[in-house]
Coordinates of N, CA, C and O in Angstrom, one line a residue:
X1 N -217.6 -175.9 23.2 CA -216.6 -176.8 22.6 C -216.2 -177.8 23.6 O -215.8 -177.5 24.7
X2 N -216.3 -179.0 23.3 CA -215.7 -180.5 24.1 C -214.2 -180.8 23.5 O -213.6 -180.3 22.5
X3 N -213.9 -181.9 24.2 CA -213.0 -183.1 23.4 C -213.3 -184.2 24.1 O -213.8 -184.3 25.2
X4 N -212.8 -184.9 23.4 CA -212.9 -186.1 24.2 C -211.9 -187.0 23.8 O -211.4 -186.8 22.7
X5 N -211.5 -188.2 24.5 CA -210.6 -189.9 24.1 C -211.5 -190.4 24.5 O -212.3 -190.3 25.4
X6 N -211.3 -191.2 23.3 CA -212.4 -192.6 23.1 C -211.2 -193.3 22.8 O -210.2 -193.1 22.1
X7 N -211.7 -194.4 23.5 CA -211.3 -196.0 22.8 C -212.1 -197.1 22.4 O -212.9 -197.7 23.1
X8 N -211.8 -197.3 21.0 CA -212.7 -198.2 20.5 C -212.0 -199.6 20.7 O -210.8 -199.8 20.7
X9 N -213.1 -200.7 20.8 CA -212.6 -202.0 20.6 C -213.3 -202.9 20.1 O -214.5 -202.7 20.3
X10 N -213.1 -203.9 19.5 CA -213.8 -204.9 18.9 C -212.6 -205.2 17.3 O -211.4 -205.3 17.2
X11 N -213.5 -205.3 16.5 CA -212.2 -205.3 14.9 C -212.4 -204.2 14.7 O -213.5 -203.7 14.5
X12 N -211.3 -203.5 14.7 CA -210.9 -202.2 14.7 C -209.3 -202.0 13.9 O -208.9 -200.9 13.6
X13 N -208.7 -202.8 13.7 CA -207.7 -202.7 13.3 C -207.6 -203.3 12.1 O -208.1 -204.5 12.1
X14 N -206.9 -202.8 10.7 CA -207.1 -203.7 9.4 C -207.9 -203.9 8.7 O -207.7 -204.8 8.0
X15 N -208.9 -203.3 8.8 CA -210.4 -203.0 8.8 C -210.5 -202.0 7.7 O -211.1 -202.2 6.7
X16 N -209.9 -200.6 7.9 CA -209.6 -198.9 7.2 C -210.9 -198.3 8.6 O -211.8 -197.5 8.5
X17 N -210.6 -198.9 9.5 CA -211.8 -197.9 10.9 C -211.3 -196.8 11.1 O -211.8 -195.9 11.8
X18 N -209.3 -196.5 10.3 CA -208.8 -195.1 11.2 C -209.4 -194.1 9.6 O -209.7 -192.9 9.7
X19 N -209.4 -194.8 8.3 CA -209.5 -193.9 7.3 C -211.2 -193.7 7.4 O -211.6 -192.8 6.7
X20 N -212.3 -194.4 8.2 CA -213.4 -194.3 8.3 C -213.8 -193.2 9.4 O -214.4 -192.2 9.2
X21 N -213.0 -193.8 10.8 CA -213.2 -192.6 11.3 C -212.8 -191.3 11.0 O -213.4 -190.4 11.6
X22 N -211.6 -190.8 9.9 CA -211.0 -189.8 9.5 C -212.4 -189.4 8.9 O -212.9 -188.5 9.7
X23 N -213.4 -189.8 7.7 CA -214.1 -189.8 7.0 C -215.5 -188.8 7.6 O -216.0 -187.9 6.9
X24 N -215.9 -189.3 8.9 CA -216.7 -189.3 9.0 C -216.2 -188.2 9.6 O -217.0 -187.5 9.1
X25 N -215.3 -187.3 10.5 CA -214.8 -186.2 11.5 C -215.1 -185.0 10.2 O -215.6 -183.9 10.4
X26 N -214.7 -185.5 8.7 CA -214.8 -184.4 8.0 C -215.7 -183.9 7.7 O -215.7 -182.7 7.3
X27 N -217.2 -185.1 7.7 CA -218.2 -184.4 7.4 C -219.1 -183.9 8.2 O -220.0 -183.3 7.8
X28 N -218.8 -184.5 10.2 CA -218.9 -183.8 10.9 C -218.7 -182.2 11.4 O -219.5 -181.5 12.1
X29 N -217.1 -181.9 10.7 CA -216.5 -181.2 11.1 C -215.8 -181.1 12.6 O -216.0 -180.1 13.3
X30 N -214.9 -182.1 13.0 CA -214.4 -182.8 14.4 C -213.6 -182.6 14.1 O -213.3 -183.1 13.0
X31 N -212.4 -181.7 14.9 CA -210.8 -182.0 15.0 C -210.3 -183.0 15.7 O -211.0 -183.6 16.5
X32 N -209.2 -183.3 15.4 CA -208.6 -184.3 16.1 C -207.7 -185.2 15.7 O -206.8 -184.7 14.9
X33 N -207.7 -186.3 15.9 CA -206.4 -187.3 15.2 C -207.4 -189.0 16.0 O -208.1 -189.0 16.9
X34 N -206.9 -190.0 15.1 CA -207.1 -191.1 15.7 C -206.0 -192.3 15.4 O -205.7 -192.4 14.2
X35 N -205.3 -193.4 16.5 CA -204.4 -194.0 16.0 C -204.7 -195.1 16.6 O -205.4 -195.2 17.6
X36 N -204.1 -196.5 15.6 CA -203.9 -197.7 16.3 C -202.9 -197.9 17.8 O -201.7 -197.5 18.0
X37 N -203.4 -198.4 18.4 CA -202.4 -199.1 19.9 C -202.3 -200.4 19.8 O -202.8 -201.0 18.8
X38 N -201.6 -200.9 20.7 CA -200.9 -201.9 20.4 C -201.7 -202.9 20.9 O -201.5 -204.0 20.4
X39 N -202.7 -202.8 22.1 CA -203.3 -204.1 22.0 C -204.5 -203.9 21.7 O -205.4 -203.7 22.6
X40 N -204.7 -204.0 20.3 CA -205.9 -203.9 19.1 C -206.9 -202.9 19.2 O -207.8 -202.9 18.5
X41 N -206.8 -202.2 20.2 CA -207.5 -201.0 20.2 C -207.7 -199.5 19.4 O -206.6 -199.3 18.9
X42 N -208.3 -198.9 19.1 CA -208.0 -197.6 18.2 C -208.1 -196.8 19.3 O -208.6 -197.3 20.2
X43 N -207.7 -195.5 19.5 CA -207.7 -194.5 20.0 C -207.9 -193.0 19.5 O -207.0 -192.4 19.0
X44 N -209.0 -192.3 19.6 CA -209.5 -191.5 18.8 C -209.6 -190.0 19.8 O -210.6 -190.0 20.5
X45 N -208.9 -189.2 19.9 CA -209.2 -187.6 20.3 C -210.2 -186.8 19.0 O -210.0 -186.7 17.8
X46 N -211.2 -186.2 19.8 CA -212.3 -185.5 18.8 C -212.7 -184.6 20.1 O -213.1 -184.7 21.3
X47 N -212.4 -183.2 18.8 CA -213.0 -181.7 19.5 C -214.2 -181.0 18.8 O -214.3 -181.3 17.6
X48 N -214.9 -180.2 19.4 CA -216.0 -180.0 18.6 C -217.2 -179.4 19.4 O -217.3 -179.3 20.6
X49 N -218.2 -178.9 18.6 CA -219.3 -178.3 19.1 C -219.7 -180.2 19.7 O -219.7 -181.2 19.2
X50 N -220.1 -179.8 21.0 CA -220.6 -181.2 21.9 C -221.3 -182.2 21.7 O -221.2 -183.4 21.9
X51 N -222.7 -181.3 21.0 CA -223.4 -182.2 20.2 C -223.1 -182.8 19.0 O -223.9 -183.7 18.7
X52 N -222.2 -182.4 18.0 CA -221.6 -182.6 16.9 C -220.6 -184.1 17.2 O -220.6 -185.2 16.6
X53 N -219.9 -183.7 18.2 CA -219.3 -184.9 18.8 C -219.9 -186.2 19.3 O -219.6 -187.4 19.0
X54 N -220.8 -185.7 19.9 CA -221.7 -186.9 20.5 C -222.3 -187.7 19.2 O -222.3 -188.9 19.4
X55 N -222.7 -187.2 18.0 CA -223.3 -187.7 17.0 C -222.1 -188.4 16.5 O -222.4 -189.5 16.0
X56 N -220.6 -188.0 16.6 CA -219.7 -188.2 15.9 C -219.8 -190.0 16.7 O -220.0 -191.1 16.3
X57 N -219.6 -189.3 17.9 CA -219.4 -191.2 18.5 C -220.6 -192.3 18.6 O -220.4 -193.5 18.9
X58 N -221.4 -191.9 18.3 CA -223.0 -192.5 17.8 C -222.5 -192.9 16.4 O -222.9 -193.9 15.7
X59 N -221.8 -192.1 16.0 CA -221.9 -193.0 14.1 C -220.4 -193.6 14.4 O -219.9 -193.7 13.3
X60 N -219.7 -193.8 15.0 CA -218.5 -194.9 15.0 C -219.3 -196.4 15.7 O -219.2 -197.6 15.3
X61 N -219.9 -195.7 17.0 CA -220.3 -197.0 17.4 C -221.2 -198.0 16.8 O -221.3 -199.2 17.3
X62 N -222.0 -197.2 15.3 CA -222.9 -197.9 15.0 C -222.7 -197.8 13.7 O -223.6 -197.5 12.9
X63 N -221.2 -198.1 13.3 CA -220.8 -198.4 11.9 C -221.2 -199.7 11.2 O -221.2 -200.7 11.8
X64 N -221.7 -199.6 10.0 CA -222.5 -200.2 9.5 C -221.5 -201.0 7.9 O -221.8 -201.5 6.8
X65 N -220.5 -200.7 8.7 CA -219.2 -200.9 7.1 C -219.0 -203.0 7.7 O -219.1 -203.7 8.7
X66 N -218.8 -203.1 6.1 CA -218.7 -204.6 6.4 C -218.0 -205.0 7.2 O -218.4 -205.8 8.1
X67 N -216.7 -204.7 7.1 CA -215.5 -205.5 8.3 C -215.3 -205.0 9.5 O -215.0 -205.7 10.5
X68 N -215.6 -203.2 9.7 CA -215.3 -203.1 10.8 C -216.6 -203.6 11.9 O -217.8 -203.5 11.6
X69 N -216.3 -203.9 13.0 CA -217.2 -204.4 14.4 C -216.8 -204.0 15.6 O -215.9 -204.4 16.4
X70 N -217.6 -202.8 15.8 CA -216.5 -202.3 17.4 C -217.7 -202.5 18.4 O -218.8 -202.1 18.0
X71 N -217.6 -203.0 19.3 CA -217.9 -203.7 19.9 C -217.6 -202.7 21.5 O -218.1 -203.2 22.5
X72 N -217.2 -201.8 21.6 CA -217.1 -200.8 22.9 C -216.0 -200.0 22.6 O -214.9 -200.1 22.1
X73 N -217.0 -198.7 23.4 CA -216.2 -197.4 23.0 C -216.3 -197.3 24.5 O -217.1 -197.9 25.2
X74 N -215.3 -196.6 24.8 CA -215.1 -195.5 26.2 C -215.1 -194.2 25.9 O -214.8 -194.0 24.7
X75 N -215.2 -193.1 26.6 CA -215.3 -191.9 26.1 C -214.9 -191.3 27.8 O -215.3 -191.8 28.8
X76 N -213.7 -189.8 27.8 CA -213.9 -189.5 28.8 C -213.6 -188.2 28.5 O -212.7 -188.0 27.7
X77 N -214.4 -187.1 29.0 CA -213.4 -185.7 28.7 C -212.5 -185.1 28.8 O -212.2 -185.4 30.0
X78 N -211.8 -184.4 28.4 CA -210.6 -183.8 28.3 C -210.6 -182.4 27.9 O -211.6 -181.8 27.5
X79 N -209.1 -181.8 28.1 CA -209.4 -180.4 27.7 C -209.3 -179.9 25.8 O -208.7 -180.6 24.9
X80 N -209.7 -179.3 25.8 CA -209.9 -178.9 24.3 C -208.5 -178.8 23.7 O -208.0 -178.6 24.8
X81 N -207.5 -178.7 22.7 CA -206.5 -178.2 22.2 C -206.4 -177.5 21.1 O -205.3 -177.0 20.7
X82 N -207.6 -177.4 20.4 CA -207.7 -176.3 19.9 C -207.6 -176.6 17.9 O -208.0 -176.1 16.9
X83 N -206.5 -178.1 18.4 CA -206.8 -178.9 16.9 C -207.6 -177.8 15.6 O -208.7 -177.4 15.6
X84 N -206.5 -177.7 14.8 CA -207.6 -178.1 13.2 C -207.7 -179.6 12.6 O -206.8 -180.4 12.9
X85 N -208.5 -179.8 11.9 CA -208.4 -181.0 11.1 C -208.3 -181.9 11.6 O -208.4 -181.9 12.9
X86 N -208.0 -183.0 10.9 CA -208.0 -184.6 11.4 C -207.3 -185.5 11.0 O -207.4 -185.8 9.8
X87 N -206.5 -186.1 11.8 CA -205.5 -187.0 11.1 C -205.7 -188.2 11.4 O -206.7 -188.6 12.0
X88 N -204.7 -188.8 11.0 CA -204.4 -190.3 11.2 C -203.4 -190.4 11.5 O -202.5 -190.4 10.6
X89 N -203.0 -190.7 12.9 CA -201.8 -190.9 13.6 C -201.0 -191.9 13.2 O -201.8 -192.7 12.7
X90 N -199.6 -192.6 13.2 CA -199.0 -194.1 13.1 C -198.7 -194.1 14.3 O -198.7 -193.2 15.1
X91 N -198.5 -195.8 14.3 CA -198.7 -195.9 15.9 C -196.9 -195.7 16.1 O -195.9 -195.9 15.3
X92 N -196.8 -195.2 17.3 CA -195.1 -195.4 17.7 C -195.7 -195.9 19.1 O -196.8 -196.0 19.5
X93 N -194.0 -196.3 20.0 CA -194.3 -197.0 21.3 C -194.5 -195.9 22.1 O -194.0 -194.8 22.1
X94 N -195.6 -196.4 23.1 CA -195.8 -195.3 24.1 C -194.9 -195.4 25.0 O -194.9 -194.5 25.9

């Protein structure tokens, strides 16, 4: 089991990239949550069998949806939390 934070960037925001990546965690099966930040970035925590994950960030980076365009992901690991499900965070101030 992994997790990881990713941040995506490019058009990512206004797009539906947080209801897409929601989309896609479900039929992966990825826990986690992902939210907008404030300087147009998305932010995405995803836990999971490793390779499940890895695929997960392979199909965000190479989203193929008309509006969205992300343009670079970062990814670093972290510890697991144990997460069910997947949400969609609102953004509040950090």
């Amino acid at each position: 089991m992994k997790r990881y934070s990713i941040i995506a960037s490019g058009r990512v925001q206004g797009v539906g990239f947080r209801a897409y990546v929601q989309e896609i965690a479900y039929e992966m099966d990825i826990h986690g949550w992902v939210r907008n930040l404030p300087d147009g970035t998305v932010e995405i925590e995803a836990e999971g069998d490793d390779e499940k994950v890895m695929k997960f960030i392979t199909a965000i980076r190479n989203s193929n949806h008309t509006y969205i365009q992300v343009q670079a992901i970062d990814t670093r690991s972290i510890p697991c939390t144990g997460d069910q499900g997947f949400i969609i965070k609102r953004f509040q101030n950090l």
